[in-house]
Short mmCIF file of C-alpha atoms in Angstrom, two decimals:
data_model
loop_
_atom_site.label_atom_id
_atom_site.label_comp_id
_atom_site.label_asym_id
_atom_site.label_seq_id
_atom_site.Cartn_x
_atom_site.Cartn_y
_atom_site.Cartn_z
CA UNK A 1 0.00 0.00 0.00
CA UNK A 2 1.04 3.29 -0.89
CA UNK A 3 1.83 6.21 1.17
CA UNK A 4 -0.90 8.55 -0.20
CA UNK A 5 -3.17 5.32 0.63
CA UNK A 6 -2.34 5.06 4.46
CA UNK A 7 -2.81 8.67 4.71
CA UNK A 8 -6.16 8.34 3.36
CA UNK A 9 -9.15 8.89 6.20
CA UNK A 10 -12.34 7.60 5.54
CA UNK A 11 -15.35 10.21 5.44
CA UNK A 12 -17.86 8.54 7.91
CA UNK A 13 -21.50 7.32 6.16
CA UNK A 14 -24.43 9.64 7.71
CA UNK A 15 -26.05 7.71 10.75
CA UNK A 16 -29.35 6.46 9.49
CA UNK A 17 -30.85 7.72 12.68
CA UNK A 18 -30.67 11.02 11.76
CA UNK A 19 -33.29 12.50 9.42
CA UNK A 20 -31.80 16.11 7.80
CA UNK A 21 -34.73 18.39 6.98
CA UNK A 22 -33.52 21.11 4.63
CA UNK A 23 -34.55 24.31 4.94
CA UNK A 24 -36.94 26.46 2.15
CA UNK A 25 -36.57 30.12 1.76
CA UNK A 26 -39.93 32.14 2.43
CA UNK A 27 -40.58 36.00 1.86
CA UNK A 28 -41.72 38.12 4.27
CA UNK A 29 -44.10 40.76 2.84
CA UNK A 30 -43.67 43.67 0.22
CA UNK A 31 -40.98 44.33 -2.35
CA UNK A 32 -38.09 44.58 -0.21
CA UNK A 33 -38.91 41.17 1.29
CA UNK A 34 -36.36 39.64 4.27
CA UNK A 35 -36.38 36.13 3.26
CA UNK A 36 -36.47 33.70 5.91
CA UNK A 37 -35.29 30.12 6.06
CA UNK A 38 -38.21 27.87 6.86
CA UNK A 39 -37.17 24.00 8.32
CA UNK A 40 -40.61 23.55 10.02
CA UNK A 41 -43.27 22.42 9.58
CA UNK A 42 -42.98 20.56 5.99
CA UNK A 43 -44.40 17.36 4.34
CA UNK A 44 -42.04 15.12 6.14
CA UNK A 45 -42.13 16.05 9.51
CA UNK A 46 -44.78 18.14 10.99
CA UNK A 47 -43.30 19.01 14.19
CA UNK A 48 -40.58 17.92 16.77
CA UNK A 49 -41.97 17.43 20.04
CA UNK A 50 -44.58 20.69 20.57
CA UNK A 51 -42.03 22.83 17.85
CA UNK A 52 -44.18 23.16 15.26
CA UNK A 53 -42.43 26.23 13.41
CA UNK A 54 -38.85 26.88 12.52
CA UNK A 55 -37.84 30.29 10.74
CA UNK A 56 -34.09 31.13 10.73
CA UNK A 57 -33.01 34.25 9.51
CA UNK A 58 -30.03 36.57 8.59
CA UNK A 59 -27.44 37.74 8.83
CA UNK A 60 -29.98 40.46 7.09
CA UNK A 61 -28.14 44.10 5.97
CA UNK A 62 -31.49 45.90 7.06
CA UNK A 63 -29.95 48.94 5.07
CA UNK A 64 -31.17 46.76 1.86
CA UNK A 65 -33.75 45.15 3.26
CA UNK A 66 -35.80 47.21 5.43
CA UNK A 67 -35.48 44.38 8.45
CA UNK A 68 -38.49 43.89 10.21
CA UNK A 69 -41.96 45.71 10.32
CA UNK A 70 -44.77 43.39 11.01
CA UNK A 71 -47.91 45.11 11.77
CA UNK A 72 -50.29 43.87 14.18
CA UNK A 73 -51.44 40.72 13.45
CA UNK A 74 -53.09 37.72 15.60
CA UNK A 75 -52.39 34.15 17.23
CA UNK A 76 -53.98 31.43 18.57
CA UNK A 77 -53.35 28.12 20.09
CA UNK A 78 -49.61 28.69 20.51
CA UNK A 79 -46.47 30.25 21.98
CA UNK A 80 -43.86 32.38 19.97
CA UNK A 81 -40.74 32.20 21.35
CA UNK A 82 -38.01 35.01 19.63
CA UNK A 83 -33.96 34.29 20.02
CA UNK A 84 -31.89 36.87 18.48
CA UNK A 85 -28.39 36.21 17.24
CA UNK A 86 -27.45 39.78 16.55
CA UNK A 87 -30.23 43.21 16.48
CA UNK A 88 -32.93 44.12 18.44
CA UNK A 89 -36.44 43.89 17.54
CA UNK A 90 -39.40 46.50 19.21
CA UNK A 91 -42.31 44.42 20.75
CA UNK A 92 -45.76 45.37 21.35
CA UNK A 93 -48.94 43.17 22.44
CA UNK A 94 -52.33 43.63 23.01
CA UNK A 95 -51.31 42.31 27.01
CA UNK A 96 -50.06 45.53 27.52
CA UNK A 97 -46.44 44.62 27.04
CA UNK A 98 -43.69 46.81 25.17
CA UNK A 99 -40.45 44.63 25.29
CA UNK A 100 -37.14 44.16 23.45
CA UNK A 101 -35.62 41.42 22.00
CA UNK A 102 -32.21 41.07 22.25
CA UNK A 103 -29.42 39.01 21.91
CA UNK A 104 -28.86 35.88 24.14
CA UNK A 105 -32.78 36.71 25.95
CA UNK A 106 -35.55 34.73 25.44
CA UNK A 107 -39.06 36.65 24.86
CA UNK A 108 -42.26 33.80 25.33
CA UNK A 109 -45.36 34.88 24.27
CA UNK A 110 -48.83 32.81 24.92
CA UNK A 111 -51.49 33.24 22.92
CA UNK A 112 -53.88 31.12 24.23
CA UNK A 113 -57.44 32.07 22.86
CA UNK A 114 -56.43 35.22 21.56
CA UNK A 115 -53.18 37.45 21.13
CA UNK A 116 -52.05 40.51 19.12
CA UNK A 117 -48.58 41.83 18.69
CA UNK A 118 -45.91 44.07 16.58
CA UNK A 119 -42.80 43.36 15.43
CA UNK A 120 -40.37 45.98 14.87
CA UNK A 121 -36.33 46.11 13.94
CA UNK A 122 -35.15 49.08 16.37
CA UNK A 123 -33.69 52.04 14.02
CA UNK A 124 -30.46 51.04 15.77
CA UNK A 125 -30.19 47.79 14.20
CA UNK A 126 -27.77 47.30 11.17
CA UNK A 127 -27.99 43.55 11.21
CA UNK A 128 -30.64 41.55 11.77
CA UNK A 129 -30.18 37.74 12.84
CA UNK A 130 -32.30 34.57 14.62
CA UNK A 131 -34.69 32.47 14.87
CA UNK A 132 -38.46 33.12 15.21
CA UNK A 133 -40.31 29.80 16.80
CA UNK A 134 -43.58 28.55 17.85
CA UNK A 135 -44.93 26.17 20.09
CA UNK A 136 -48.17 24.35 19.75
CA UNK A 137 -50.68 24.46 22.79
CA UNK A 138 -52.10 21.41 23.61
CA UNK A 139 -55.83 20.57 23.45
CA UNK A 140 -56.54 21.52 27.48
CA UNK A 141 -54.10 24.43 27.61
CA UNK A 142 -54.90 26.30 23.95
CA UNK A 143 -57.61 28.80 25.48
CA UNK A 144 -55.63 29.74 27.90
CA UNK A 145 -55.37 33.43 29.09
CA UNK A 146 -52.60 35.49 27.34
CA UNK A 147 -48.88 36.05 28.86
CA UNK A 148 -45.87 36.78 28.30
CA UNK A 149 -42.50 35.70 29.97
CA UNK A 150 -38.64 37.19 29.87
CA UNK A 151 -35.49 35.48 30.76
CA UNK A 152 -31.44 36.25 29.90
CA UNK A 153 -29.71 32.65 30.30
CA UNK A 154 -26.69 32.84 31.27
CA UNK A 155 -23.89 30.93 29.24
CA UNK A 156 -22.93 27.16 30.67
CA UNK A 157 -19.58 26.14 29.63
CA UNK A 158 -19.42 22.75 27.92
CA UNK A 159 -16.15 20.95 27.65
CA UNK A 160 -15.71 22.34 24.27
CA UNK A 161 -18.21 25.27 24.24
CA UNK A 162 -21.51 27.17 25.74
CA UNK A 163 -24.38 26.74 25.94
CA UNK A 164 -27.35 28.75 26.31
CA UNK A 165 -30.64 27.13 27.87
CA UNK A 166 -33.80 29.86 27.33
CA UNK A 167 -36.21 26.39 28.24
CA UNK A 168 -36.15 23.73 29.81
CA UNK A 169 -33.07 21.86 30.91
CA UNK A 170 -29.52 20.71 29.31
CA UNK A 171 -25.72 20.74 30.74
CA UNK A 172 -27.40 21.04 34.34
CA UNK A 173 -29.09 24.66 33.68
CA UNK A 174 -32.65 25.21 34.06
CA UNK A 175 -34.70 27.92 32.34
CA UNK A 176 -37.45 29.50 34.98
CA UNK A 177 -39.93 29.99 31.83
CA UNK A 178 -42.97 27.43 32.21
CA UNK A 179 -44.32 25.32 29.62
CA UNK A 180 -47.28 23.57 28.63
CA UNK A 181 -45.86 20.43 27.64
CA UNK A 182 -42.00 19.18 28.37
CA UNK A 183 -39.61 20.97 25.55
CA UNK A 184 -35.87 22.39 25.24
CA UNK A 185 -34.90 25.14 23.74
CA UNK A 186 -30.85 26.33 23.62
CA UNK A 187 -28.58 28.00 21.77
CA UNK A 188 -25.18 25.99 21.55
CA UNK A 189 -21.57 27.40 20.48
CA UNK A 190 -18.62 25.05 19.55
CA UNK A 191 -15.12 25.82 19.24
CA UNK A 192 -13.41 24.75 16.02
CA UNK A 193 -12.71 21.09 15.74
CA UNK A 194 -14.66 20.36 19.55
CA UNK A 195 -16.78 17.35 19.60
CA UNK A 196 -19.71 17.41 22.68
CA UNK A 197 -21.17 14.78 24.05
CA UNK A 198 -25.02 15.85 25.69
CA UNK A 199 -26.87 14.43 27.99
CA UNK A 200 -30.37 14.50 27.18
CA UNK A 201 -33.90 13.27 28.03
CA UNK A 202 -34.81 9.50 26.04
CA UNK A 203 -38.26 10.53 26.12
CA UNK A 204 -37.33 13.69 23.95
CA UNK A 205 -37.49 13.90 20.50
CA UNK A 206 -34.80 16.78 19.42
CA UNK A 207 -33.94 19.06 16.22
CA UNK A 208 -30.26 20.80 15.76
CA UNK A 209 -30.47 23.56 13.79
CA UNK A 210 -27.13 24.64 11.97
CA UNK A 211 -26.61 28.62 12.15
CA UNK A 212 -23.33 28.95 11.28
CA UNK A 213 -20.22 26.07 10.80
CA UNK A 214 -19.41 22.88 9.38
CA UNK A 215 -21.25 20.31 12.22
CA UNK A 216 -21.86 16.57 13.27
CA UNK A 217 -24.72 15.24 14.34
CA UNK A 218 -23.77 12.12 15.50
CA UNK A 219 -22.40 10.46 12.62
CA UNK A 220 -24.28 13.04 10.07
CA UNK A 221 -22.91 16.24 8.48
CA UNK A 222 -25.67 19.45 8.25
CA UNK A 223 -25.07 22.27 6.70
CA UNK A 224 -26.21 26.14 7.49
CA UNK A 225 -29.82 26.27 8.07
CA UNK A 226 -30.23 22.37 7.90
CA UNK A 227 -32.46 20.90 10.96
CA UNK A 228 -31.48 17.73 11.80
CA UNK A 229 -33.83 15.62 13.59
CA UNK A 230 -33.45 12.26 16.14
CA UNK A 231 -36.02 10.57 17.22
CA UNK A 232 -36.99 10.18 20.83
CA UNK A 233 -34.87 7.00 22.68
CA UNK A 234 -30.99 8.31 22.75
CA UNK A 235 -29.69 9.37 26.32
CA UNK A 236 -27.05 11.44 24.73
CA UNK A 237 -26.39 13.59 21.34
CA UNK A 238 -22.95 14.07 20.30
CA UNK A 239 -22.13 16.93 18.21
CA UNK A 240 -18.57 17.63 16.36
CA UNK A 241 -17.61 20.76 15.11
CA UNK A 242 -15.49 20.04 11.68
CA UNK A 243 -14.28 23.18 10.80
CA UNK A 244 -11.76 25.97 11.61
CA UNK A 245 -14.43 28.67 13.22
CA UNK A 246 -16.53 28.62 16.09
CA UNK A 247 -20.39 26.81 15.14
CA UNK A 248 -23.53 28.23 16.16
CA UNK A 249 -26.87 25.74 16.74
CA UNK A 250 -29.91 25.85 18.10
CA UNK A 251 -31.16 23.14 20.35
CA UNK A 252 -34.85 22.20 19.80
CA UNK A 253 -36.57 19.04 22.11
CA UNK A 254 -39.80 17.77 23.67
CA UNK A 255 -41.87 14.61 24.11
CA UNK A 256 -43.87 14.26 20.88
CA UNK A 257 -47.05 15.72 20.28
CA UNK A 258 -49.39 12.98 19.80
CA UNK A 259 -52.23 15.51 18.97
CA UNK A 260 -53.30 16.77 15.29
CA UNK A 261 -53.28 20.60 14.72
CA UNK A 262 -54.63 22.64 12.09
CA UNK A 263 -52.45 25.43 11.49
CA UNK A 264 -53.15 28.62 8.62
CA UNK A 265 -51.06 32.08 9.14
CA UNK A 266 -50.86 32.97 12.34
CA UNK A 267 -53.61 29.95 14.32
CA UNK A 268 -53.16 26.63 15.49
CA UNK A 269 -56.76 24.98 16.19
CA UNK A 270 -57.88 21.62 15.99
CA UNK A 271 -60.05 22.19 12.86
CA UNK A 272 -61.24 24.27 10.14
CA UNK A 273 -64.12 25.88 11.81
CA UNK A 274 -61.80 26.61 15.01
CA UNK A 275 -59.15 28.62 11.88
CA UNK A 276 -62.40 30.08 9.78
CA UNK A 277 -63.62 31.52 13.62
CA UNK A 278 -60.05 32.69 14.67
CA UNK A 279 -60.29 34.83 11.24
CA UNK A 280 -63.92 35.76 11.59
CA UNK A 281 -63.03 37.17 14.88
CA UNK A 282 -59.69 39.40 13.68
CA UNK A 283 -61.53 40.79 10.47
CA UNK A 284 -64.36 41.51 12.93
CA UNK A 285 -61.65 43.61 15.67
CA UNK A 286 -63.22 40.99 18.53
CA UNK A 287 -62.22 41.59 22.03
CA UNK A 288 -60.83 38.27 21.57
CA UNK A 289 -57.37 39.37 20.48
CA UNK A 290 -57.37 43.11 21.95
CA UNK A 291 -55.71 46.26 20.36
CA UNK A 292 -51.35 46.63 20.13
CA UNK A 293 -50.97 50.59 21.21
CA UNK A 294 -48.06 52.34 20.06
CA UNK A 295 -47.75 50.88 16.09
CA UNK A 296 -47.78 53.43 13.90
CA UNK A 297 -49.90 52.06 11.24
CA UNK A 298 -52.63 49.91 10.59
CA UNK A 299 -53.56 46.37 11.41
CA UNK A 300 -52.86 43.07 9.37
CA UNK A 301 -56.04 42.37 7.41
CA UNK A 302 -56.04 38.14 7.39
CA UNK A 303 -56.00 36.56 3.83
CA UNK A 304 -58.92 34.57 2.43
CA UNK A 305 -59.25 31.32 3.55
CA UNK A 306 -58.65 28.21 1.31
CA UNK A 307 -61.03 26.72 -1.11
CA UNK A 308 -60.94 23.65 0.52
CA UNK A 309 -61.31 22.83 4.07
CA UNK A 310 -58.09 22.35 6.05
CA UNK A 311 -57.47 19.58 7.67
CA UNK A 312 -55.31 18.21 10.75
CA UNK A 313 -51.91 17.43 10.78
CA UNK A 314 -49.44 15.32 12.45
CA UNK A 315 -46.26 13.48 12.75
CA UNK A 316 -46.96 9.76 11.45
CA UNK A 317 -45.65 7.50 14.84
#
């Protein structure tokens, strides 16, 4: 055997027990669109444990983009839950609640029966970068009453990098935000060429999403914006940084949702007449989702509705 052959290192095969879930890209409104990347839900998998919506997004030069301007608009049936890489984004809610989102904090809003809120880049913001997520509420918990929760994690170091746990519990940190249903939510750095070994819950299904580096997931390599999934029965996830930079990844877990949801623009119900009442309701300015003070502009009107009824949704177990 030659030299050049005994030097030669065998790329590992992807480990079948890890599903990669590309990512689409999605514009957001008018002719200066910021284009997201959108990993959940789509036709293969639904939703990883109550996670039912992944955007990813940035880094966006809001100088050519605009950055971000959503108008009022409604929810229902779920929790958004905002994570900002770099910016700051202006929020308003028809609780009463004018917050920030910044870097490294974790903003939680419930929708329950009825929510409105504003999105807004600050005029401070150069660069705008994240993820925007949702949570599904399940069947006895989706009326709830509105809220809204804050929390700044602080960093954890791993034994090759940080972590960053805004819920539930990883590398012996606990986020104070409650749930509805068990999930895990962190942001994860690792240094160049650092593999990390997890601990994490069997009963969990998880998602890594790739934000920046050349990464491992077990034995399979994702790219930027891939999600990779793994299905619920592993007591640890390792994950191996390849390349010469730092990686950044977001952490995404829970016990699957064995429920179906319906879910059209901004509501989660259980069926079509729960979605074509949510939208009766907003065109009609109920008390059910409240007025956002402070916008300076008008309301999101909700587009028509389907020709066809929607119907419910799920993972297939």
């Amino acid at each position: 055997m030659s030299t050049a052959e005994t030097d030669l290192v065998p790329t590992p095969a992807a480990d079948p027990r890890v599903e990669v879930l590309p990512a689409r890209d999605v514009p957001l409104g008018g002719p200066r669109a910021m284009t997201v990347r959108r990993t959940l839900p789509q036709r293969s998998r639904s939703m990883i444990g109550a996670w039912c919506f992944v955007d990813h997004y940035g880094p966006d030069d809001v100088a050519s983009t605009g950055g971000m301007d959503v108008a009022p608009h409604p929810h229902t049936g779920l929790q958004t839950v905002s994570w900002l890489f770099t910016g700051e984004i202006e929020h308003r809610d028809s609780l009463g609640v004018h917050a920030y989102v910044r870097p490294g904090e974790v903003n939680l809003m419930t929708s329950g029966h009825g929510i409105a809120h504003s999105e807004v880049s600050t005029p401070a913001t150069t660069v705008l970068h994240g993820v925007q997520l949702w949570v599904a509420l399940p069947e006895e918990h989706r009326h709830t009453a509105r809220d809204f929760r804050h929390h700044a994690p602080r960093p954890v170091a791993l034994d090759g990098g940080e972590a960053r746990v805004f819920l539930g519990t990883l590398a012996g940190d606990t986020s104070p935000v409650p749930t509805f249903t068990p999930l895990l939510g962190a942001e994860l750095s690792l240094r160049p060429r650092a593999t990390v070994t997890l601990d994490v819950d069997a009963a969990f299904e998880h998602g890594l999403l790739v934000d920046s580096g050349d990464v491992r997931l077990l034995d399979t390599p994702l790219r930027p914006a891939d999600l990779g999934y793994v299905a619920p029965g592993r007591t640890t996830l390792t994950l191996t940084n390849t390349g010469p930079t730092d990686a950044r990844l977001v952490l995404l877990g829970g016990t699957p949702f064995e429920e179906q949801i319906v879910m059209w623009w901004n509501f989660i119900g259980r069926t079509h007449e729960d979605i074509a009442r949510a939208r009766a309701d907003w065109q009609a300015a109920d008390d059910r989702f409240g007025a956002v003070h402070g916008y300076p502009g008008d309301r999101l009107p909700a587009p028509e509705l389907p020709g066809t009824p929607l119907k419910p949704r799920g993972n297939a177990r």
